[in-house]
Coordinates of C-alpha atoms in Angstrom, one line a residue:
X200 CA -29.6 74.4 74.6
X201 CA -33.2 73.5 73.2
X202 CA -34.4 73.0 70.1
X203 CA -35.5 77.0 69.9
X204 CA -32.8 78.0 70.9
X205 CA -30.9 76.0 67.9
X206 CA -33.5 77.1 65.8
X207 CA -32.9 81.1 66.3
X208 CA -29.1 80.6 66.2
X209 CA -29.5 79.4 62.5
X210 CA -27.1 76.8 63.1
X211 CA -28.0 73.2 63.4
X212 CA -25.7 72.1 66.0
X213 CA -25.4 68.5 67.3
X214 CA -26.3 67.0 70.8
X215 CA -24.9 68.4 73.6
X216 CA -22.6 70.9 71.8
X217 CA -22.7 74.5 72.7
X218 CA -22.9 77.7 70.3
X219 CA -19.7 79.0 72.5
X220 CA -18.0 76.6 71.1
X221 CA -18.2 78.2 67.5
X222 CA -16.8 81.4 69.2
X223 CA -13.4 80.9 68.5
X224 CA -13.5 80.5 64.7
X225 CA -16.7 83.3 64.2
X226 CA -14.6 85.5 66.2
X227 CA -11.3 85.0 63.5
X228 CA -13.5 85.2 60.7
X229 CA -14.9 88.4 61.7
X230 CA -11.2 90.3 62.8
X231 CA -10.2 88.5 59.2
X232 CA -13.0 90.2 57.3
X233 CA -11.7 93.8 59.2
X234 CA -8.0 93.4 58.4
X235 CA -8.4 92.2 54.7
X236 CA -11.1 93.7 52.8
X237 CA -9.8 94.1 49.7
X238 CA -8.8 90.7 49.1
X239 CA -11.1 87.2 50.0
X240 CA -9.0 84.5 51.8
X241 CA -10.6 81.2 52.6
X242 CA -9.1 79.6 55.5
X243 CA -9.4 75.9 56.4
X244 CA -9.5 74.0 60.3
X245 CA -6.7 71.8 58.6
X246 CA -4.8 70.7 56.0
X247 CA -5.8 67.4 53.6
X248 CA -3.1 66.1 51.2
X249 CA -4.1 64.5 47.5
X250 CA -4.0 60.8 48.6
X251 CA -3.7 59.6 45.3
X252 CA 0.0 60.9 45.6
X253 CA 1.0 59.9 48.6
X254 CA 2.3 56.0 49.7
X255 CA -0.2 55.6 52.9
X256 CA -0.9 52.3 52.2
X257 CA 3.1 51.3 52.5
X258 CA 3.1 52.4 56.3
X259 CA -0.7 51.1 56.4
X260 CA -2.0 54.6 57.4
X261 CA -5.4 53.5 55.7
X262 CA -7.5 50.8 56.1
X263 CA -8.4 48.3 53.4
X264 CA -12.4 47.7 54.0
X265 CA -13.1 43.9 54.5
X266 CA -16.4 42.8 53.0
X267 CA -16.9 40.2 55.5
X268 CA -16.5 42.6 58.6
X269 CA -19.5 43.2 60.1
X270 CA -20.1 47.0 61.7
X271 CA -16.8 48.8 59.8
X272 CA -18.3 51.9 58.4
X273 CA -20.1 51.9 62.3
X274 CA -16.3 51.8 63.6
X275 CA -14.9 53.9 61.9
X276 CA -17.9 57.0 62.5
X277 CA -16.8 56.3 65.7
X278 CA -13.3 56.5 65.4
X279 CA -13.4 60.1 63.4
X280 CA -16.1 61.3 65.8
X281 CA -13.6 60.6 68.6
X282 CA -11.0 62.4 67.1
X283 CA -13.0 65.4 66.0
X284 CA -14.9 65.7 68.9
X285 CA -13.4 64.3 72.0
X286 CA -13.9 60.6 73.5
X287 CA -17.2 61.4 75.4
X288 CA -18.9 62.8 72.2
X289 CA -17.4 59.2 70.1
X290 CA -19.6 57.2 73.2
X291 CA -23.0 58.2 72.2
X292 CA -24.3 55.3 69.8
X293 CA -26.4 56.5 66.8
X294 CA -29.7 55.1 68.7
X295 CA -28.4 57.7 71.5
X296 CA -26.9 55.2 74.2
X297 CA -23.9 55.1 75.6
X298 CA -21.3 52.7 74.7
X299 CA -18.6 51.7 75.7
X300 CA -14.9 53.3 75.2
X301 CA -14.0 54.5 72.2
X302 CA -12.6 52.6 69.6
X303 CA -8.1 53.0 69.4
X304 CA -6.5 53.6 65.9
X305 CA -5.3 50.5 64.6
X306 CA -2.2 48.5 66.4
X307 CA -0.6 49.0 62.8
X308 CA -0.3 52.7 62.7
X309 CA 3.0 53.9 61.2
X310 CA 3.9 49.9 61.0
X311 CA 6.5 49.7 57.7
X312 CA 5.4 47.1 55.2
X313 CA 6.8 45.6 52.2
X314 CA 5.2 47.4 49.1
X315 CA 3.3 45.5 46.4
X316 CA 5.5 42.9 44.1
X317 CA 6.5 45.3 41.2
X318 CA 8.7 44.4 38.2
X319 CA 11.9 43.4 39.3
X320 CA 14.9 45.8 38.5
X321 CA 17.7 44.5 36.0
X322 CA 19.7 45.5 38.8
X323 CA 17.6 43.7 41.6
X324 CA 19.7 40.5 41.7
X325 CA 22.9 42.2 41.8
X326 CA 22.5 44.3 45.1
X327 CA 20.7 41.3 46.5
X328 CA 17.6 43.2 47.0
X329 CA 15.1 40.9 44.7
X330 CA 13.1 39.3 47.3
X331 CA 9.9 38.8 44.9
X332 CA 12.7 36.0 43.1
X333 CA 13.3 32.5 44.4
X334 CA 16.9 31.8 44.6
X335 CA 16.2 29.1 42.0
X336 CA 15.0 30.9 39.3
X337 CA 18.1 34.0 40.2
X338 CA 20.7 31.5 39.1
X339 CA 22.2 32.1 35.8
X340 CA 21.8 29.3 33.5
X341 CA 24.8 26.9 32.9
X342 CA 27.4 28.3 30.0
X343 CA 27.4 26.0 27.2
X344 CA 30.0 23.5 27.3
X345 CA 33.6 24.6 25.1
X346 CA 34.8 22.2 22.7
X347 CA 38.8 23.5 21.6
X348 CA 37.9 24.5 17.5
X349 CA 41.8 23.4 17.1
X350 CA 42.7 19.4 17.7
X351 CA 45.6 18.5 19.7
X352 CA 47.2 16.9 17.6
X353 CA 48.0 16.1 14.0
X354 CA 49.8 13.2 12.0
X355 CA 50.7 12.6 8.4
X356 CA 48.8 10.3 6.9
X357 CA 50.5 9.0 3.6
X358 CA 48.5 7.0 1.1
X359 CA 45.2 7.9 2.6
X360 CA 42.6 7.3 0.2
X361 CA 39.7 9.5 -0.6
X362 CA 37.1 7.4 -1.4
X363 CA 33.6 7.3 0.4
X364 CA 32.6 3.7 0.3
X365 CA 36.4 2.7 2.4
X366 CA 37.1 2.3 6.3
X367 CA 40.1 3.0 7.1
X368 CA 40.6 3.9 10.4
X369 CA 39.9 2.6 13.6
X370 CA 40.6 3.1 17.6
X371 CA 41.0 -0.6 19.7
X372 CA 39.9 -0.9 23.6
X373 CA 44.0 -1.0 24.3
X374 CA 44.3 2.1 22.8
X375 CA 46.2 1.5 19.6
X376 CA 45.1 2.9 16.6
X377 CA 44.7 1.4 13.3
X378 CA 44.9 2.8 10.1
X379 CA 44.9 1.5 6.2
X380 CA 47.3 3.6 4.1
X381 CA 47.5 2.1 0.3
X382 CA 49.0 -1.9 1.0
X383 CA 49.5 -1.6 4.2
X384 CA 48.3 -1.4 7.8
X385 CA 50.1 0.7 10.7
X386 CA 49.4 0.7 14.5
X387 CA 49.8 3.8 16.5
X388 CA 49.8 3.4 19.8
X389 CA 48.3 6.6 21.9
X390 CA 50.4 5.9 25.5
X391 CA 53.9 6.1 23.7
X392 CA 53.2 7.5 20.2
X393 CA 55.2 4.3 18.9
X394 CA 53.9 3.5 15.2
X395 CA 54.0 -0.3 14.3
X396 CA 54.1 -1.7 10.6
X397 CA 51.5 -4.5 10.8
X398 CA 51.3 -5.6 7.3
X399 CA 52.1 -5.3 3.9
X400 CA 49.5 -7.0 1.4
X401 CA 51.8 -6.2 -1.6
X402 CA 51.3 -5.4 -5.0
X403 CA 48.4 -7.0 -6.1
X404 CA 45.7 -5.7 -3.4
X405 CA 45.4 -3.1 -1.1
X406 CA 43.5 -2.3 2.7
X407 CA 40.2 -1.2 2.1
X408 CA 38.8 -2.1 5.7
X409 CA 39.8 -2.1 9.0
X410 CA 38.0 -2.7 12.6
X411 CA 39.2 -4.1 16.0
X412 CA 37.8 -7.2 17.9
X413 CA 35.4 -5.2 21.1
X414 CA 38.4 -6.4 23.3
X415 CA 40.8 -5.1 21.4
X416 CA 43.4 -7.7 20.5
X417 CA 42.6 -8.8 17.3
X418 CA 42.0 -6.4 14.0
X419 CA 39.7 -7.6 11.0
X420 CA 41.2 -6.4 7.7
X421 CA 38.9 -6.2 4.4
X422 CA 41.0 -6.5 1.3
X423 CA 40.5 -5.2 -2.4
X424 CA 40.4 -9.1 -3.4
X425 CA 37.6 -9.2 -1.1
X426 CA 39.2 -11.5 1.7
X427 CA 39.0 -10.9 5.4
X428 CA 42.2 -11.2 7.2
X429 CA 42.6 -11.5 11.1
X430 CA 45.6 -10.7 12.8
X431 CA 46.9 -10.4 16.4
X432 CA 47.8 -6.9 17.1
X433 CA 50.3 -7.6 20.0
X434 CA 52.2 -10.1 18.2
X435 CA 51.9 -8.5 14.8
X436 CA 50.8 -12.0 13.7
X437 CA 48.4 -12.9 11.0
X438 CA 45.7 -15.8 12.5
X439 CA 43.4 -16.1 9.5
X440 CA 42.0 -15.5 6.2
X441 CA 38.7 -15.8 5.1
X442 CA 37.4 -15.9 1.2
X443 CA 33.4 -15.8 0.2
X444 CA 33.3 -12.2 -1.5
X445 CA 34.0 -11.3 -5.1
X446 CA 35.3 -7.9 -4.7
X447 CA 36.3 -5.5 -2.1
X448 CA 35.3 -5.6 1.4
X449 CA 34.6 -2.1 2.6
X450 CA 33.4 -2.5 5.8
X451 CA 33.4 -4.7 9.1
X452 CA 31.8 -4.7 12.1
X453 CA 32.6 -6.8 15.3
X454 CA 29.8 -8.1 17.7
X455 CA 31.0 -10.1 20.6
X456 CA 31.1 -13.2 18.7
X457 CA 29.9 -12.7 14.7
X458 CA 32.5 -10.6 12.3
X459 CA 30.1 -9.0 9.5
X460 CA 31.6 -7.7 6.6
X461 CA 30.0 -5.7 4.1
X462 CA 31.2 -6.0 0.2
X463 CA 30.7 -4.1 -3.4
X464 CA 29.2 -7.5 -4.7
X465 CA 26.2 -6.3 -2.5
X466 CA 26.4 -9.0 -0.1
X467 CA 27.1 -9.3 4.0
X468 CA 28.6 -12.0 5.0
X469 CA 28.8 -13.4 8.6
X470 CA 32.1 -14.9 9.9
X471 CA 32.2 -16.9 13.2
X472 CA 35.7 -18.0 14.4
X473 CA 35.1 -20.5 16.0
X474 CA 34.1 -22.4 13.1
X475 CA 36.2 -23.8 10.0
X476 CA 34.1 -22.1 7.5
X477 CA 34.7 -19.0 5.8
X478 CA 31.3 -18.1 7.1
X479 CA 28.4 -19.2 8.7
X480 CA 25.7 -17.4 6.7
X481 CA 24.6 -14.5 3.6
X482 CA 22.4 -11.5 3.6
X483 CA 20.9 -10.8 0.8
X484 CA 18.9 -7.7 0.5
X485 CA 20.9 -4.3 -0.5
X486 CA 21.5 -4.4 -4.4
X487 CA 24.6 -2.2 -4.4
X488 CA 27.7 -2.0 -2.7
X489 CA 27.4 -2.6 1.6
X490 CA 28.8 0.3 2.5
X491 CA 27.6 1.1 6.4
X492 CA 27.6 -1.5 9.2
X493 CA 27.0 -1.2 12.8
X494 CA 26.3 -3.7 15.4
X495 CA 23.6 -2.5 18.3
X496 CA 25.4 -2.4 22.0
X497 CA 23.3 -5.8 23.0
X498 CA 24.1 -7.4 19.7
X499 CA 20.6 -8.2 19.0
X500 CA 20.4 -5.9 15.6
X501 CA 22.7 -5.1 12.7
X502 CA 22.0 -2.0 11.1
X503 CA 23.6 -2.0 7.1
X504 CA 24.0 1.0 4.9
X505 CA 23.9 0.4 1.1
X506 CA 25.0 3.0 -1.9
X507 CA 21.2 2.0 -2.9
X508 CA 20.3 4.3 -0.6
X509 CA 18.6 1.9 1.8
X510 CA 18.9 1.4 5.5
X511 CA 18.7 -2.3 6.8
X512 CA 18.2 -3.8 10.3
X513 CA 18.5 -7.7 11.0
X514 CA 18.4 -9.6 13.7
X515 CA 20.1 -12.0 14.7
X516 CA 19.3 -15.4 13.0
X517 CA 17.3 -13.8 10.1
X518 CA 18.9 -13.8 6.5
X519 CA 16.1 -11.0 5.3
X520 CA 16.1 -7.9 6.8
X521 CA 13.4 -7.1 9.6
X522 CA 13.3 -3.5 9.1
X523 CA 14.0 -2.0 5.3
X524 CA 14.1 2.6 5.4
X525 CA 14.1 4.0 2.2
X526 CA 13.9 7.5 2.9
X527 CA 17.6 8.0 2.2
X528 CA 18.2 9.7 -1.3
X529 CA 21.9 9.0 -1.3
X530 CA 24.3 6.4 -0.1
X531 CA 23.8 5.7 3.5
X532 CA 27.9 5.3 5.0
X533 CA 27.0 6.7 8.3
X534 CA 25.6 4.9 10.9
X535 CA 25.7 4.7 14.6
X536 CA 23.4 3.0 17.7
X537 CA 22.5 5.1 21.0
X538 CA 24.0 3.6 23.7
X539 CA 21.9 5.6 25.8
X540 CA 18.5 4.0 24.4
X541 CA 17.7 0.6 23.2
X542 CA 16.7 0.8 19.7
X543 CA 17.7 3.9 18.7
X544 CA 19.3 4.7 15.6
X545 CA 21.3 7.3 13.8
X546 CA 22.0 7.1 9.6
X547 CA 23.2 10.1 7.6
X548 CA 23.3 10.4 3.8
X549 CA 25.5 11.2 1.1
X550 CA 25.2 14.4 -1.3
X551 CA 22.3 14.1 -2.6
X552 CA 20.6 13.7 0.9
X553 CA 22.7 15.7 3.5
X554 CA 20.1 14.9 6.4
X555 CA 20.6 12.5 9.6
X556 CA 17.8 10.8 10.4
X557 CA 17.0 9.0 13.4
X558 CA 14.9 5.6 13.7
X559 CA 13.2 3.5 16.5
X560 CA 13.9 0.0 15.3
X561 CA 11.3 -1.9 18.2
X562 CA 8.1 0.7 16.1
X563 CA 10.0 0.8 13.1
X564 CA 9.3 4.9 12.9
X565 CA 11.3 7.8 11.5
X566 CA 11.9 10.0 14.5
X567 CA 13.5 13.0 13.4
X568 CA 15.2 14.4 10.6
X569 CA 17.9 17.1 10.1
X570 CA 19.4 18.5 7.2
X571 CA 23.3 19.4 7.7
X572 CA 23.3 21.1 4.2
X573 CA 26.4 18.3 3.6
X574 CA 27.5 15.1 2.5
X575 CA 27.3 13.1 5.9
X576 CA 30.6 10.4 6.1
X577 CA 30.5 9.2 9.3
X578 CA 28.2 9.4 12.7
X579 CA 29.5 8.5 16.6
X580 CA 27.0 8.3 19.4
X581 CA 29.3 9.5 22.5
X582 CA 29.0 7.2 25.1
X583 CA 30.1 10.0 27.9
X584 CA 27.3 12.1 26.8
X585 CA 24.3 12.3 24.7
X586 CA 25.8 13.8 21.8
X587 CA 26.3 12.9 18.8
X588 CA 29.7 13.7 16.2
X589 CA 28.7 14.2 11.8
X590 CA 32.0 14.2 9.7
X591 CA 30.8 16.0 6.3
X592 CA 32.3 16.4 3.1
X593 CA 31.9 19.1 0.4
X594 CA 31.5 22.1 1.2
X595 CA 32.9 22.7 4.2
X596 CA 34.6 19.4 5.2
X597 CA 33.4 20.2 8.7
X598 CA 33.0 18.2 11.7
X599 CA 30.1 18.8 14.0
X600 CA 28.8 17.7 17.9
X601 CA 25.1 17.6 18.2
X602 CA 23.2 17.4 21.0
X603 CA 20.2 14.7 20.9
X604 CA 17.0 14.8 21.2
X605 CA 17.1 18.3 20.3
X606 CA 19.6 18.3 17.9
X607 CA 20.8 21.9 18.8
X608 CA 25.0 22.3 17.6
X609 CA 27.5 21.8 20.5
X610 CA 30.2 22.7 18.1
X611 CA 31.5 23.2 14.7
X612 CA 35.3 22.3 14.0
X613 CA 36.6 23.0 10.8
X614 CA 40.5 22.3 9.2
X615 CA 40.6 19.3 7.0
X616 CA 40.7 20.4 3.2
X617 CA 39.3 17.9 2.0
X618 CA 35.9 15.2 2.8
X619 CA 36.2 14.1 6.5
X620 CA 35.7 10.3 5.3
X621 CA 37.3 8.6 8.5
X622 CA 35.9 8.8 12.3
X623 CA 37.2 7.0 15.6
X624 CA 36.8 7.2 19.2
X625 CA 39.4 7.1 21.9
X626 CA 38.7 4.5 24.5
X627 CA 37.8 6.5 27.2
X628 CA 35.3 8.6 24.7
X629 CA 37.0 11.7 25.3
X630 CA 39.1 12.0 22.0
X631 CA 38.2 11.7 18.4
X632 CA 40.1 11.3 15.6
X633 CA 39.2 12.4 12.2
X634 CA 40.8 11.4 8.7
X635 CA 40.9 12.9 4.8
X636 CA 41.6 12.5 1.7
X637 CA 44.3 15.5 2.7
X638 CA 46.4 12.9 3.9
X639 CA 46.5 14.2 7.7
X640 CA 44.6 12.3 11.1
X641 CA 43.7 14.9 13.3
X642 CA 43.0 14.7 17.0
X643 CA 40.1 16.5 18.6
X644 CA 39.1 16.5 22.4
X645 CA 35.7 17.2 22.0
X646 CA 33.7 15.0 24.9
X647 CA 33.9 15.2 28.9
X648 CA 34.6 12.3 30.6
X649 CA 31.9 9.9 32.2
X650 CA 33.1 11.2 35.8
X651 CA 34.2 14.3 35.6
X652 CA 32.5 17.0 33.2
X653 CA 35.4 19.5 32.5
X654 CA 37.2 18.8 29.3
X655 CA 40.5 16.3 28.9
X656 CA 43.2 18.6 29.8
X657 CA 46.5 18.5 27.4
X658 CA 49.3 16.2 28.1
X659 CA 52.6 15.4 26.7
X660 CA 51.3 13.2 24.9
X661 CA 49.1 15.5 22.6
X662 CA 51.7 18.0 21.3
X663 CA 50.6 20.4 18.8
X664 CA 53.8 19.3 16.9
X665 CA 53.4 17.0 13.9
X666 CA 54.2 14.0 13.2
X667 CA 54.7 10.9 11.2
X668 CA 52.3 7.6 11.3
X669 CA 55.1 6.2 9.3

């Protein structure tokens, strides 16, 4: 057909196509016009969905246009020309040659793909269909570790004093425990629950101190007269006695070689054994009653509490201390060293303070404080774990497990009725035990052991049954 041809036929038809070919659909539109009169249809060559509804893009039914694709739209003209028109019509070029043959839909068609990363269902994980999450970041976090709230075991404590500024209980390496009760001192041992009457110091004085040798043969006992007594646990056998203090001795505390001992006349005096002398040398610095002292693990520091509210370190040689912290606002009893980390230490305070506070002796910086809301008695840095055990007083006479550095609670274990002055650990760091003024020890297993993490399982030897310590 030429271009007059085209021209008369009002229809601007393309290349090569012939009016015939319109025949088909003028021919229906005409019979439609007959049939229908009364009413207008429009009728369409096909039918085109709403693509914003449908999911093409999941079976890749479109193509995403690539920027850096040279000739696409050019492609694709080609492409829908072939389809509309036939393959011979899609082989013209736009300058009018021929090319070459016609361009196939894509290798992808009707190809099932994964769809877009969406939020994942709270249900994902649990029919295993969450494939957007690593298998790392699906598993649930580790349940915090259970500490028993009730201790396994319980023993009468007659005679137990209720008095802040004593220490009477303590737990040896050979697993025998030591306790003060009015003039005398009583052994317990753990293996066979046999109880042992050490000593009597009759009438005129009274145990107001007690602490085992690291080994674990020997116990130091502080007296009301303020003498220091050594004795041989196994044989039940006094070794020594040592004078230099004018009143009670309240506190001890063993290095490997140096006994220090801690008195109301506001002195500490260091004993050495090895030496005929009562002791070797004084430190002079707290200016009321010693009533906190702890030995670090590498016996280069001793760490004293005073009811002046002060917190000493010395080293070893020094008769002044090194370090002095005054941010105590009560009596500072508690103390413990990290044997985690060199240099770190614990203190709590009495009433009027409540707070444990945590030092770097090698800086000579406050770390951290926390406020319990109680009277703090006694600390014990676990040597299993990196936890830490407070013994409190009034109001709740609780015992609590921290968690260091971040200080979060472990645990809470409440029962004595009265201050929680006395704290000791078993030898294997698994077991505490916990003294009062109520007269009554009480056995907690509160730490894993350094092998295996689940809790110390109950034995014969911890009945809940109680019993006598004399």
């Amino acid at each position: 057909m030429d271009s007059t041809q085209r021209m008369k036929s009002g229809i601007n038809l393309p290349v090569g196509m012939a009016q015939t070919s319109l025949h088909l659909e003028t021919t229906f539109r005409a019979i439609s016009k007959l049939t229908s009169p009364s009413k207008k249809t429009i009728y369409s060559d096909r039918f085109i969905p709403c693509r914003s509804s449908s999911r093409l893009d999941t079976f890749e039914l479109i193509d995403k246009p690539s920027p850096g694709k040279e000739g696409g739209n050019e492609a694709y003209s080609r492409l829908l020309k072939a389809e509309l028109f036939g393959a011979e019509f899609a082989s013209v070029s736009p300058g009018g040659g021929q090319g070459g043959s016609p361009i196939s839909p894509s290798k992808n068609m009707l190809r099932f793909k994964a769809e877009p990363s969406s939020p994942a269902s709270p249900y994902s994980s649990i029919l295993g269909h969450d494939s957007g999450i690593s298998s790392e970041a699906s598993t649930p976090p580790k349940p915090p570790r259970k500490v028993p709230k009730t201790p396994h075991k319980v023993l009468d404590a007659p005679s137990l004093q209720d008095d802040f500024y004593l220490n009477l209980v303590d737990w040896s390496l050979q697993n025998v425990l030591a306790v003060g009760l009015g003039t005398c001192v009583y052994l317990w041992t753990a293996s066979t629950s046999k109880v042992t009457k050490l000593c009597d110091l009759g009438p005129d004085d009274s145990v107001c101190s007690v602490q085992w040798t690291r080994e674990g043969s020997y116990l130091s006992i502080g007296t009301n007269l303020g003498e220091v007594q050594i004795w041989d646990g196994t044989q039940c056998k006094r070794v020594r006695t040592m004078g230099g203090h004018q009143t009670r001795t309240g506190v001890l505390a063993w290095s490997s070689r140096i006994l220090s001992s801690g008195s109301r006349d506001r002195n500490i005096l260091q004993h050495d054994l090895r030496v005929s002398s009562d002791f070797v040398s004084k430190l002079v610095g707290h200016r009321s009653e010693v009533c906190g002292l702890k030995w670090s693990h590498d016996d280069r520091e001793l760490a004293s509490g005073g009811n002046d509210n002060q917190l000493l370190v010395w080293n070893q040689h020094a008769t002044q201390p090194v370090l002095k912290f005054t941010q105590h606002t009560a009596a500072v009893k508690a103390i413990t060293w990290s044997p985690h980390q060199n240099g770190l230490l614990a203190s709590g305070g009495g009433t009027a303070d409540r707070c444990i506070r945590f030092w770097n002796t090698t800086n000579g910086n406050q770390l951290k404080s926390v406020d319990t809301g109680s009277q703090v008695c006694n600390l014990v840095w676990s040597k299993n774990v990196n936890e830490i055990v407070s013994t409190h007083g009034y109001s709740q006479n609780q015992i609590m497990v921290w968690k260091y550095p971040s200080m979060s609670k472990v645990a809470t274990l409440t029962g004595h009725t009265m201050r929680v002055l006395y704290l000791a650990t078993s030898p294997d760091g698994q077991t505490i035990v916990t003294g009062a003024g109520d007269e009554t020890l009480r056995f907690w297993n509160i730490f894993p052991s350094m092998k295996a993490p689940a809790p110390m399982r109950d034995s014969g030897l911890w009945s809940l049954g109680r019993t006598h310590i004399r």
